[in-house]
Structures are given as C-alpha cells and as structure tokens.
Short mmCIF file of C-alpha atoms in Angstrom, two decimals:
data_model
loop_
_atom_site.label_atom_id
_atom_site.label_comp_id
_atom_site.label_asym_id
_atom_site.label_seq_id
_atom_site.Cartn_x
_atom_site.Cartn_y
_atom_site.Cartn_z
CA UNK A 183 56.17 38.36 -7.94
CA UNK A 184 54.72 37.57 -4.78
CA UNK A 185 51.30 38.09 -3.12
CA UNK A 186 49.20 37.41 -0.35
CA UNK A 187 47.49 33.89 -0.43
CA UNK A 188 44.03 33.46 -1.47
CA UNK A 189 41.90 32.76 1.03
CA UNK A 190 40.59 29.54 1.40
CA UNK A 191 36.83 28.36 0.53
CA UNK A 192 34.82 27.49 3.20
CA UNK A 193 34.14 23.70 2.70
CA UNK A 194 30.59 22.34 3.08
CA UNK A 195 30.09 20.16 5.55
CA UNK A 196 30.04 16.52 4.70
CA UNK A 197 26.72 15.00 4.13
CA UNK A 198 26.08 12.36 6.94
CA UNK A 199 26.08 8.88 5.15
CA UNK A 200 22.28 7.85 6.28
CA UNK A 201 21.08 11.15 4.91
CA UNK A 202 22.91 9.92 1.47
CA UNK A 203 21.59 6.77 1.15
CA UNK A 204 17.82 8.10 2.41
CA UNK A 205 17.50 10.89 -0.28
CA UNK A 206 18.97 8.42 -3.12
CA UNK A 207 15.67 6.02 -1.60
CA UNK A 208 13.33 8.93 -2.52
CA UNK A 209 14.67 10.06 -5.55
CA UNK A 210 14.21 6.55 -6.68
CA UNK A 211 10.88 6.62 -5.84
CA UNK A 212 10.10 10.03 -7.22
CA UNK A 213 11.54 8.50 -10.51
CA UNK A 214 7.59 6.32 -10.49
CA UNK A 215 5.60 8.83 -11.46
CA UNK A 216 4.81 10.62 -14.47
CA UNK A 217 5.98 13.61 -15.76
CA UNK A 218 4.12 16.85 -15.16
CA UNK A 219 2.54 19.93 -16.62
CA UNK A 220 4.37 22.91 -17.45
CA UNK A 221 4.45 26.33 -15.70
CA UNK A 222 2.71 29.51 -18.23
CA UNK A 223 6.52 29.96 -19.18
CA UNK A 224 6.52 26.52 -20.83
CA UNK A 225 8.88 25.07 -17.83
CA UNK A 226 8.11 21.98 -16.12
CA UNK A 227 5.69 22.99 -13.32
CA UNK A 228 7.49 21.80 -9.96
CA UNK A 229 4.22 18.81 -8.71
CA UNK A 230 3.50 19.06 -5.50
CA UNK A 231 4.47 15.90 -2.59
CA UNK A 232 2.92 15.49 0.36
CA UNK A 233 4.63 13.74 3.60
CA UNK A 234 1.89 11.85 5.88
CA UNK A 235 3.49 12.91 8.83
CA UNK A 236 2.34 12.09 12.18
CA UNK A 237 5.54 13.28 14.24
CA UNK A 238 6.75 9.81 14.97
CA UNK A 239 9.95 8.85 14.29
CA UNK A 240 9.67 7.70 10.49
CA UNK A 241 7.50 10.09 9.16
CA UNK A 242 9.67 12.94 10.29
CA UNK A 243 12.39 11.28 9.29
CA UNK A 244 10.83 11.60 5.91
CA UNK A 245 9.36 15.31 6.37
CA UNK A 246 13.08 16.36 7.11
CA UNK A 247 14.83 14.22 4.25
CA UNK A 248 12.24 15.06 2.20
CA UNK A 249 12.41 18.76 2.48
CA UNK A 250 15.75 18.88 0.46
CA UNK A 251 13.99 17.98 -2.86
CA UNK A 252 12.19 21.31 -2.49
CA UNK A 253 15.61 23.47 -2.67
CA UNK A 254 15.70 25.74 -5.70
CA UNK A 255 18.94 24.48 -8.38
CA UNK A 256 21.45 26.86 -9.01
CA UNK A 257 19.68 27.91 -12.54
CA UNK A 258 16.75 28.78 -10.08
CA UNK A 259 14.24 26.52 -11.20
CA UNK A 260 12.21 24.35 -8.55
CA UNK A 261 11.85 20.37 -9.39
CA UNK A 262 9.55 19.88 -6.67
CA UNK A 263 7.43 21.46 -4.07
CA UNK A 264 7.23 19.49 -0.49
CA UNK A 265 3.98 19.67 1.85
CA UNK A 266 2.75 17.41 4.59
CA UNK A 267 -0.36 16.64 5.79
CA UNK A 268 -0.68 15.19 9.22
CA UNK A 269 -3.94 13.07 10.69
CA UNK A 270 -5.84 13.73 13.88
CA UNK A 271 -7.48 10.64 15.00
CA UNK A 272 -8.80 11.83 18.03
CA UNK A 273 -8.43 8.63 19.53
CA UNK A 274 -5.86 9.54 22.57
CA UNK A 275 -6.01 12.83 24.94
CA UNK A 276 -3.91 15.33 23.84
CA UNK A 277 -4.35 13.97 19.98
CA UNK A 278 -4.77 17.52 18.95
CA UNK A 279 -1.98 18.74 20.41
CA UNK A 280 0.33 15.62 19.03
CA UNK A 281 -0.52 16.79 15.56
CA UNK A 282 -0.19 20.54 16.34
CA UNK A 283 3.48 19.82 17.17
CA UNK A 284 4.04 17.80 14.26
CA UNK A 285 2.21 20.24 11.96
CA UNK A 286 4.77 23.05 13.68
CA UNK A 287 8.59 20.79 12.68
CA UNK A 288 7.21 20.33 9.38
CA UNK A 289 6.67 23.59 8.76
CA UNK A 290 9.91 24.34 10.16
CA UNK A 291 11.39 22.29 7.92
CA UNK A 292 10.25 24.71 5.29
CA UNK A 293 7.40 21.87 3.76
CA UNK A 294 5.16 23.79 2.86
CA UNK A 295 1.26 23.62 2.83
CA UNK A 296 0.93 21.47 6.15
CA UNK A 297 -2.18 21.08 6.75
CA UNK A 298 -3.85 19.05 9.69
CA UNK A 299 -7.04 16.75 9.22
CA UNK A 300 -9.35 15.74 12.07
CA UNK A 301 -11.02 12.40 11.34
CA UNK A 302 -14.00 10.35 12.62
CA UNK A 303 -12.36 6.65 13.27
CA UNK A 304 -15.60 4.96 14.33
CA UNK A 305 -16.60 2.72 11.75
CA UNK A 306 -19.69 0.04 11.79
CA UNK A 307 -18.07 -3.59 11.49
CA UNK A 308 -14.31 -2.65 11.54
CA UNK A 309 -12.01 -3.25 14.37
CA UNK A 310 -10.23 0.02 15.71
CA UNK A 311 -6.83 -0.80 13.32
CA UNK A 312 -9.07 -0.46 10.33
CA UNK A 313 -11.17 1.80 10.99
CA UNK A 314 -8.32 4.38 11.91
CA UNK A 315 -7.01 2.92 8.66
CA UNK A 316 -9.96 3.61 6.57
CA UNK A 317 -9.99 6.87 7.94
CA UNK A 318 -7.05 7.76 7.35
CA UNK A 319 -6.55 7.31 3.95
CA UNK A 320 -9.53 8.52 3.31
CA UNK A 321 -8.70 12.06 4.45
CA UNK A 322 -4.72 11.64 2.70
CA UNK A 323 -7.00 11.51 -0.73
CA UNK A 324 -8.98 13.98 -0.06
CA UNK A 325 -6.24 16.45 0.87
CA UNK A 326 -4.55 15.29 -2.42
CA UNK A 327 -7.35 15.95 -4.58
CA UNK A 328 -7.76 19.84 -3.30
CA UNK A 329 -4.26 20.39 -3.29
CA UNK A 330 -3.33 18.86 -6.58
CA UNK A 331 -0.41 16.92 -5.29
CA UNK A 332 1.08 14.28 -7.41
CA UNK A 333 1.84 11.88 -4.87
CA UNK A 334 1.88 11.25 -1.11
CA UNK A 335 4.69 9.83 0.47
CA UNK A 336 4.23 7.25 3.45
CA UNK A 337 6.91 6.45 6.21
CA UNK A 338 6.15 2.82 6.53
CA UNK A 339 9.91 1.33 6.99
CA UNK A 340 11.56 -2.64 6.31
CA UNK A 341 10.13 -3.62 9.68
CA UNK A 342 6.83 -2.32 9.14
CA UNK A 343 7.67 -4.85 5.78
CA UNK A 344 8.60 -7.73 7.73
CA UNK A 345 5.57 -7.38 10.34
CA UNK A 346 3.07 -6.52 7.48
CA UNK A 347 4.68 -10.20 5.89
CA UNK A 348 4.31 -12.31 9.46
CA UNK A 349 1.15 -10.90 9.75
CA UNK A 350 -0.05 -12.16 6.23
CA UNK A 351 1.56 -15.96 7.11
CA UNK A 352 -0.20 -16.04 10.37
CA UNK A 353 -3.75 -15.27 8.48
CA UNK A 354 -2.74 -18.00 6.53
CA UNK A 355 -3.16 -15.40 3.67
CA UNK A 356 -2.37 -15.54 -0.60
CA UNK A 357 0.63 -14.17 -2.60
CA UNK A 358 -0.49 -11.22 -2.96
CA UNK A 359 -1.10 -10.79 0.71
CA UNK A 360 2.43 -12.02 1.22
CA UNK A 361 3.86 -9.81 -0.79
CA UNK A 362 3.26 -7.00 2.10
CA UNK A 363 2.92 -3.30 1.25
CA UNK A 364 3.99 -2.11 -2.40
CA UNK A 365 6.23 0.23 -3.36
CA UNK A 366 4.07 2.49 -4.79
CA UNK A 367 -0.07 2.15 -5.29
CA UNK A 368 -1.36 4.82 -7.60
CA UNK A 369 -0.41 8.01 -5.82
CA UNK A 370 1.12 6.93 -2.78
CA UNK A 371 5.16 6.21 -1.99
CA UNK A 372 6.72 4.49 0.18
CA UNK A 373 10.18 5.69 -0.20
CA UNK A 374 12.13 4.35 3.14
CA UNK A 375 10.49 0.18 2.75
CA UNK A 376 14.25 -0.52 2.77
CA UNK A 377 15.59 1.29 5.42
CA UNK A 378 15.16 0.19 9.16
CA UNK A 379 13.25 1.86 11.98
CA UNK A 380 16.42 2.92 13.60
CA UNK A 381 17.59 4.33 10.67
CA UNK A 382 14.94 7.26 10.62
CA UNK A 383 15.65 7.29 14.79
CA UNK A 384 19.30 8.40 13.86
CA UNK A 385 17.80 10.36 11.19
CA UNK A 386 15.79 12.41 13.12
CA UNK A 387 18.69 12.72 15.34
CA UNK A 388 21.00 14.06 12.98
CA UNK A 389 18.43 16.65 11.94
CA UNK A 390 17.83 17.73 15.73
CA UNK A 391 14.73 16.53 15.67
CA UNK A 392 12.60 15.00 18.97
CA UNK A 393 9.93 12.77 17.32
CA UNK A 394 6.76 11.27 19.00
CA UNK A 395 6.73 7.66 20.46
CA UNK A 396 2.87 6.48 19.97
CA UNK A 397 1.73 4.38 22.79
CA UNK A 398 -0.48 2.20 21.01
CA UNK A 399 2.75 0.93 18.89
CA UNK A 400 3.19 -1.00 22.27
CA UNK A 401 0.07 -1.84 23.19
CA UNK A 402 -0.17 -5.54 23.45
CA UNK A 403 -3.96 -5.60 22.60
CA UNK A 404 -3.23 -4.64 19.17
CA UNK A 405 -1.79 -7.36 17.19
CA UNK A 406 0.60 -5.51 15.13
CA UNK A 407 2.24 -3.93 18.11
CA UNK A 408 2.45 -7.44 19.53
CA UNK A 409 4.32 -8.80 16.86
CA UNK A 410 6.75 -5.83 16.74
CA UNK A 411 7.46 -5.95 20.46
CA UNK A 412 7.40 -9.82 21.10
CA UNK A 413 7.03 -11.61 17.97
CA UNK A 414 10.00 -10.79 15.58
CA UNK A 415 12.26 -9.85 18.95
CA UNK A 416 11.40 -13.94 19.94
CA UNK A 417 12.16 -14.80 16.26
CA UNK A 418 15.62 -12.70 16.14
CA UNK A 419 16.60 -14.62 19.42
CA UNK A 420 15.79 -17.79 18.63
CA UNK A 421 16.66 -17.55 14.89
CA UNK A 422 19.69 -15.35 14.96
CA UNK A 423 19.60 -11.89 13.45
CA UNK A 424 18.58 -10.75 9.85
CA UNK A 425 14.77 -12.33 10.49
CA UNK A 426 13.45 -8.81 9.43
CA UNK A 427 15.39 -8.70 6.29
CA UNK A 428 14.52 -11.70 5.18
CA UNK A 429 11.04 -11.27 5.59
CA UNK A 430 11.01 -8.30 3.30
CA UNK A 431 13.26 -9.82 0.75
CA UNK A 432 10.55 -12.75 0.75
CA UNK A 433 7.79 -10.23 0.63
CA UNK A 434 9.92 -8.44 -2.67
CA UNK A 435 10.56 -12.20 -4.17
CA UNK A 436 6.37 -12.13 -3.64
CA UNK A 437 5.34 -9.17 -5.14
CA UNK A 438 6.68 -10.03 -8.28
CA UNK A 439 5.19 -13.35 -8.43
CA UNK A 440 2.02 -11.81 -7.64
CA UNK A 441 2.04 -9.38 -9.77
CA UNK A 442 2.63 -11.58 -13.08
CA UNK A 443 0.28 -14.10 -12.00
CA UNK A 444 -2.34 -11.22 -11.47
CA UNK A 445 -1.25 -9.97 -15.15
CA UNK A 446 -2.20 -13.86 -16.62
CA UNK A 447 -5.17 -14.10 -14.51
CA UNK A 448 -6.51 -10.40 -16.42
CA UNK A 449 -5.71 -11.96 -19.53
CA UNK A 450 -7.62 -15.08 -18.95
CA UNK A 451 -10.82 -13.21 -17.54
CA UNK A 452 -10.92 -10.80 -20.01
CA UNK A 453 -11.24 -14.34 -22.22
CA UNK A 454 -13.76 -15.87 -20.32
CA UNK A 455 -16.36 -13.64 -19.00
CA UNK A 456 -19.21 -12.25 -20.57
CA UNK A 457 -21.02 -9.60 -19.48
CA UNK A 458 -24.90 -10.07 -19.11
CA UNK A 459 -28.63 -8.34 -17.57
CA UNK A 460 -27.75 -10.68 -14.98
CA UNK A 461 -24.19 -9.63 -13.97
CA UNK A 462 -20.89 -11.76 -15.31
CA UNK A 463 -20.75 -15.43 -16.54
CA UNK A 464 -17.24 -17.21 -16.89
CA UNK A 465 -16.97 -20.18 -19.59
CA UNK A 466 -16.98 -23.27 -17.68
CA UNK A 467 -14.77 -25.40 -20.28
CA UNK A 468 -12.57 -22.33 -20.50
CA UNK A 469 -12.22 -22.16 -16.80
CA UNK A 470 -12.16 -25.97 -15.92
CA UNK A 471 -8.65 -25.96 -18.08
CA UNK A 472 -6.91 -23.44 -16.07
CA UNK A 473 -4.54 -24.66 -13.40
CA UNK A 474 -5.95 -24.22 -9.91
CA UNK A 475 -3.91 -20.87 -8.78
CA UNK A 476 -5.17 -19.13 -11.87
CA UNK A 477 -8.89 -20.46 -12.11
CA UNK A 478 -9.49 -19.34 -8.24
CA UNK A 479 -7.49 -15.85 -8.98
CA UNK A 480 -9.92 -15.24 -12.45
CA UNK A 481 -13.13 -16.45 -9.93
CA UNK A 482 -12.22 -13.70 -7.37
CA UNK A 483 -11.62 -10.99 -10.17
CA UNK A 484 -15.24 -12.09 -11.34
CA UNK A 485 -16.50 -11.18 -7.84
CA UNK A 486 -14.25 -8.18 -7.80
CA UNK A 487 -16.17 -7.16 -11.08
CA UNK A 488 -19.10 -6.61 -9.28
CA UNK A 489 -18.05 -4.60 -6.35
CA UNK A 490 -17.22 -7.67 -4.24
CA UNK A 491 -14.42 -7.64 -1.85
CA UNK A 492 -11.41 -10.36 -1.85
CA UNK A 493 -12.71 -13.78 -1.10
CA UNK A 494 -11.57 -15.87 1.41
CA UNK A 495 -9.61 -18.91 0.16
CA UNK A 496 -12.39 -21.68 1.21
CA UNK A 497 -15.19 -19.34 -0.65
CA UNK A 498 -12.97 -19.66 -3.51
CA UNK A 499 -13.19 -23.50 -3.10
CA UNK A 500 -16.87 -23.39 -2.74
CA UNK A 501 -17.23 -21.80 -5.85
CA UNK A 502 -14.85 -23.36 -7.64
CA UNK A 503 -16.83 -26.87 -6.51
CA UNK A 504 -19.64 -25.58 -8.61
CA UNK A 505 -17.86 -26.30 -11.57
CA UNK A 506 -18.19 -30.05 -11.05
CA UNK A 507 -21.64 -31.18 -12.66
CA UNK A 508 -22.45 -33.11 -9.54
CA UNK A 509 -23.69 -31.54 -6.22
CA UNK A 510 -25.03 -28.28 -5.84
CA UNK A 511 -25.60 -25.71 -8.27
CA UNK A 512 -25.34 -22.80 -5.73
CA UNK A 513 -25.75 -19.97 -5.14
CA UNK A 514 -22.44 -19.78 -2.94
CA UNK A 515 -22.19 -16.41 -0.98
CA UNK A 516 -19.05 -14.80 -1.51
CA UNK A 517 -17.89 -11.42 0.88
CA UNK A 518 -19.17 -7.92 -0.85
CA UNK A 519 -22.57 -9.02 -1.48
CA UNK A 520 -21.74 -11.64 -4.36
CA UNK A 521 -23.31 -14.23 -4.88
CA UNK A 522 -22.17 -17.43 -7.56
CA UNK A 523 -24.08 -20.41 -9.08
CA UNK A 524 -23.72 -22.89 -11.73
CA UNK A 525 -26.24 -21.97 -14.74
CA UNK A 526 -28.34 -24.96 -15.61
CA UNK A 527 -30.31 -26.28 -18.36
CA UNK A 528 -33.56 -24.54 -19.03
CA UNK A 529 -32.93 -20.94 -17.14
CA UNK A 530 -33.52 -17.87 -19.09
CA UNK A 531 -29.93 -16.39 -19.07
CA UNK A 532 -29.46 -13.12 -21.70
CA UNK A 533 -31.42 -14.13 -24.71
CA UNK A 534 -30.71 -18.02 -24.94
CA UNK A 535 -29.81 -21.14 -22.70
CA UNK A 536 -26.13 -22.24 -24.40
CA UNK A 537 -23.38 -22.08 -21.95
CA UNK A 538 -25.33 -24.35 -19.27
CA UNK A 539 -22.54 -25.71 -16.25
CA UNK A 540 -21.19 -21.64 -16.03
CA UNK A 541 -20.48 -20.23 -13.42
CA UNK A 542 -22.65 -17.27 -12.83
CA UNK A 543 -21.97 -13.83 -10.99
CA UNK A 544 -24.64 -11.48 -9.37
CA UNK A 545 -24.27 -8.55 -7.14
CA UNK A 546 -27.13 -9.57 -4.25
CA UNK A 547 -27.03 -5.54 -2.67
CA UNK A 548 -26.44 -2.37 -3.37
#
C-alpha cells in the first residue's frame, strides 16, 4: 500500500563552530559557583548573571553568547536568568549615548534587567586607569547587591591575559602579579580568558552585531593601550607568532604556583602571629626559619591584617632586615598606613616583655 511521503523536518541550522566552543567556555565557568535557592515550588530558583557590557567588541560578544543560557528547556524550567549592566564613565563626549546603545542590543538580545550606571571617575591619588577602575567595580557590586545576582560576568579575553602578564614583568612585579587576572574572584567570571579578541570580533559578526571601538584602547598615553598596539605586535614580529598564548599559559602555570604558596603562607601566619592591644606580632624564631619567598609573603599578610595594602618588594626587605638583631629596630613604613618594628627588651608589649627581636605590626591611621 502506497502513500504520499512524509514531509520532511525542517533541519536547524548548524551552530557556527566559535559560538560552540564560546558557550562550552561559559558553561564551564557557570559550573564555579554554588548552587542556589529554590523557587516557592521547591525548584531550583533560576540565579540571576549579569554581563558588564560596555558595547565593545568582547563584552557583546558575551551579552549575545550569553543570552542562550537564559532559554527556557523543553520541560519549561529556566536554569538561569541573563541581565547586563553597562558603565557610564563620563569620561568622553557622547559617553551617554555609547552606553544608551549598548544598553538598547542587550536588551535586544532578550538579557534582561539592563540597567545603566553613571559613575564619578575622579579619584584623589589614582591615575585615570584606576580610578575608572575603582569606579567601576565599584558600581558592578553595587548593582549586584540590589539585584541579587549570583555572579557578574567580565569580557576580559587571552590578550587582555597576555598584556595584563607583560604588564606585571615590566613592574618587575611577584607571582601573584604574574599570574594576571583569575578566572573567577568571588562573584565575578571571566568566561572568554581563553578565547582571542578576534574571536568575539567574528562573534559579534555572526550575531549581526556592530560593536563599539573605544578610542582610548589606542591611545598611546595609556600604557595598556601601548602595549596592545606596539608592544606585543613588536614581540609577535620579532619573536614569531604565539607570543600571546604563551604569555597566558605562563600566567595559568603562575596562578597555580601562587595560589599554593599563598595557601602555605596562611598556614604559617596563622602559626606565628599573635594578636595584641597593639596590633599583630609574628614569632621571630618562627619566622627567621622560613625560606625567604614564604617569610616575605607571611610579613605582607601581617600588614594585610591590618588594612594595609600589598607591599612593595624592597619594603618587604626592609622589614624583613629587622629581623637581624643588629641595625635598626624600626619602625619601617609599609603602604596602607602600616607601620613594622622589631620589639626590644624592656617595652611594655600586652601584659609581659617575652618574645623580644619580633617583629611588630601597627596600623599608624585610620
């Protein structure tokens, strides 16, 4: 018995390769945080992400890749919601009108809240990169904390990697410094660190998307933008290509180093210090028997105790001199408004004079 044909199913249209490989990088990422509440029904309540989106070419990227982890499953449950929020820094005409746009193709791209931030960049005794910085993140928190969201993800790319990793060598800068921007730090994501700029270009483009080129990303008076446009593009020529990657793969190699030296160094402070009226006091015996690397990194967690900031590696020399009985007993000024000195016979420390030749941690402002 014959009969007509059935008709064929439309097929779906094959997933473009880069868009593959760009939602498997943030659905790796996603897979760092912790599991969330659950909705009045008792299901898993879909957390909230937010896409820092400025409208350039790797943010969007990331907005539009992003969007597809908001799509309801076939049982009609929701794993995640998608949002973005996008910064004004007022620092170039039209500013408000860059972030308008940006605010408008995220929305299009279904993410939903967007919201837009205007932020004050000037900053007493920063430089315009950190202020704008500073700013910025401060206004990414605060839009995470009234929205609830569980995490923000950032655009930052491998050559934002690599140039965060030159920049560190040229500042003649630690491991941990080195080790260039982490994968994840509490609740922000950086989902694309192994994808290439021109990957979210061809993103964007596959998406029919027309992102914004920032000026100041060429601006030789900046230093980053000078080592994007001249530094690494001398270095590829004169080098050969792959300088990029292997910056970043030294900057991964790094970040693990880092991190389990930073895990021993805990360890050993949480040993040595004691807590006092006066501020912190590290054990001098206890200290003088750790190898240099870890003796400077428990030092600088001592100052970081008391609301100091990261010290500079010839502070951490200065202070670390103290420890010898001979010379000067301090005080040595570390950054933060820390100040360290070797305890000596006869001073009034707590409620008795043992422990003379420590080294001695006080917070000298407010």
């Amino acid at each position: 018995m014959s009969g007509a044909a059935p008709e064929a199913l439309p097929r779906r249209p094959r997933l473009h390769p880069l868009v593959g490989t760009a939602r498997n990088h943030i659905r790796s990422a996603l897979e760092l945080l912790e599991p969330q509440g659950t909705d009045q029904a008792g299901r898993p309540a879909p957390p909230l992400l937010l896409v820092a989106c400025s409208g350039g070419p790797d943010s969007l990227a990331l907005a539009a890749v992003a969007a597809y982890f908001a799509r309801p499953l076939r049982d009609g449950t929701q794993l995640w919601r998608v949002g973005a929020v996008v910064i004004d820094h007022g620092l170039q005409p039209g500013s408000a009108d860059v972030a308008r746009r940006a605010a408008d193709q995220a929305g299009a791209l279904g993410l939903d809240p967007v919201l837009v931030r205007q932020v004050e960049v000037d900053r007493p005794g920063m430089g315009p990169e950190a202020a704008a910085r500073t700013a910025r993140y401060e206004a990414m928190d605060r839009a995470a904390e009234e929205t609830g969201a569980a995490a923000i993800l950032l655009g930052h790319t491998l050559d934002d990697q690599a140039e965060q990793v030159l920049l560190g060598l040229g500042r003649g800068s630690g491991t941990r410094s080195l080790a260039g921007m982490p994968a994840r730090r509490g609740k922000y994501l950086r989902p694309f660190l192994g994808l290439r700029r021109r990957d979210t270009e061809e993103l964007c483009a596959v998406a029919g998307l027309e992102p914004w080129h920032d000026p100041t990303n060429r601006d030789p008076k900046f230093l980053r933008s000078r080592v994007r446009t001249e530094v690494l593009p001398f270095l590829e020529d004169r080098l050969g290509p792959g300088v990029a990657e292997a910056l970043w793969r030294t900057g991964r190699i790094l970040r693990q180093d880092a991190d389990y030296l930073e895990e021993l160094a805990e360890r050993e402070y949480q040993r040595l210090h004691i807590v006092t009226a006066a501020g912190i006091e590290l054990d001098r015996e206890g200290l003088a028997e750790l190898p240099e690397a870890m003796k400077q990194r428990v030092i600088a967690r001592a100052a970081a105790q008391l609301g100091g900031e990261n010290p500079s590696y010839e502070r951490l020399l200065a202070a670390e001199a103290l420890l010898r009985r001979k010379g000067s007993a301090g005080p040595v000024q570390l950054a933060g408004k820390v100040s360290v000195y070797r305890k000596v016979r006869g001073e009034k420390f707590a409620q008795d004079e043992r422990g003379y030749g420590n080294l001695v941690f006080r917070a000298t402002g407010p």
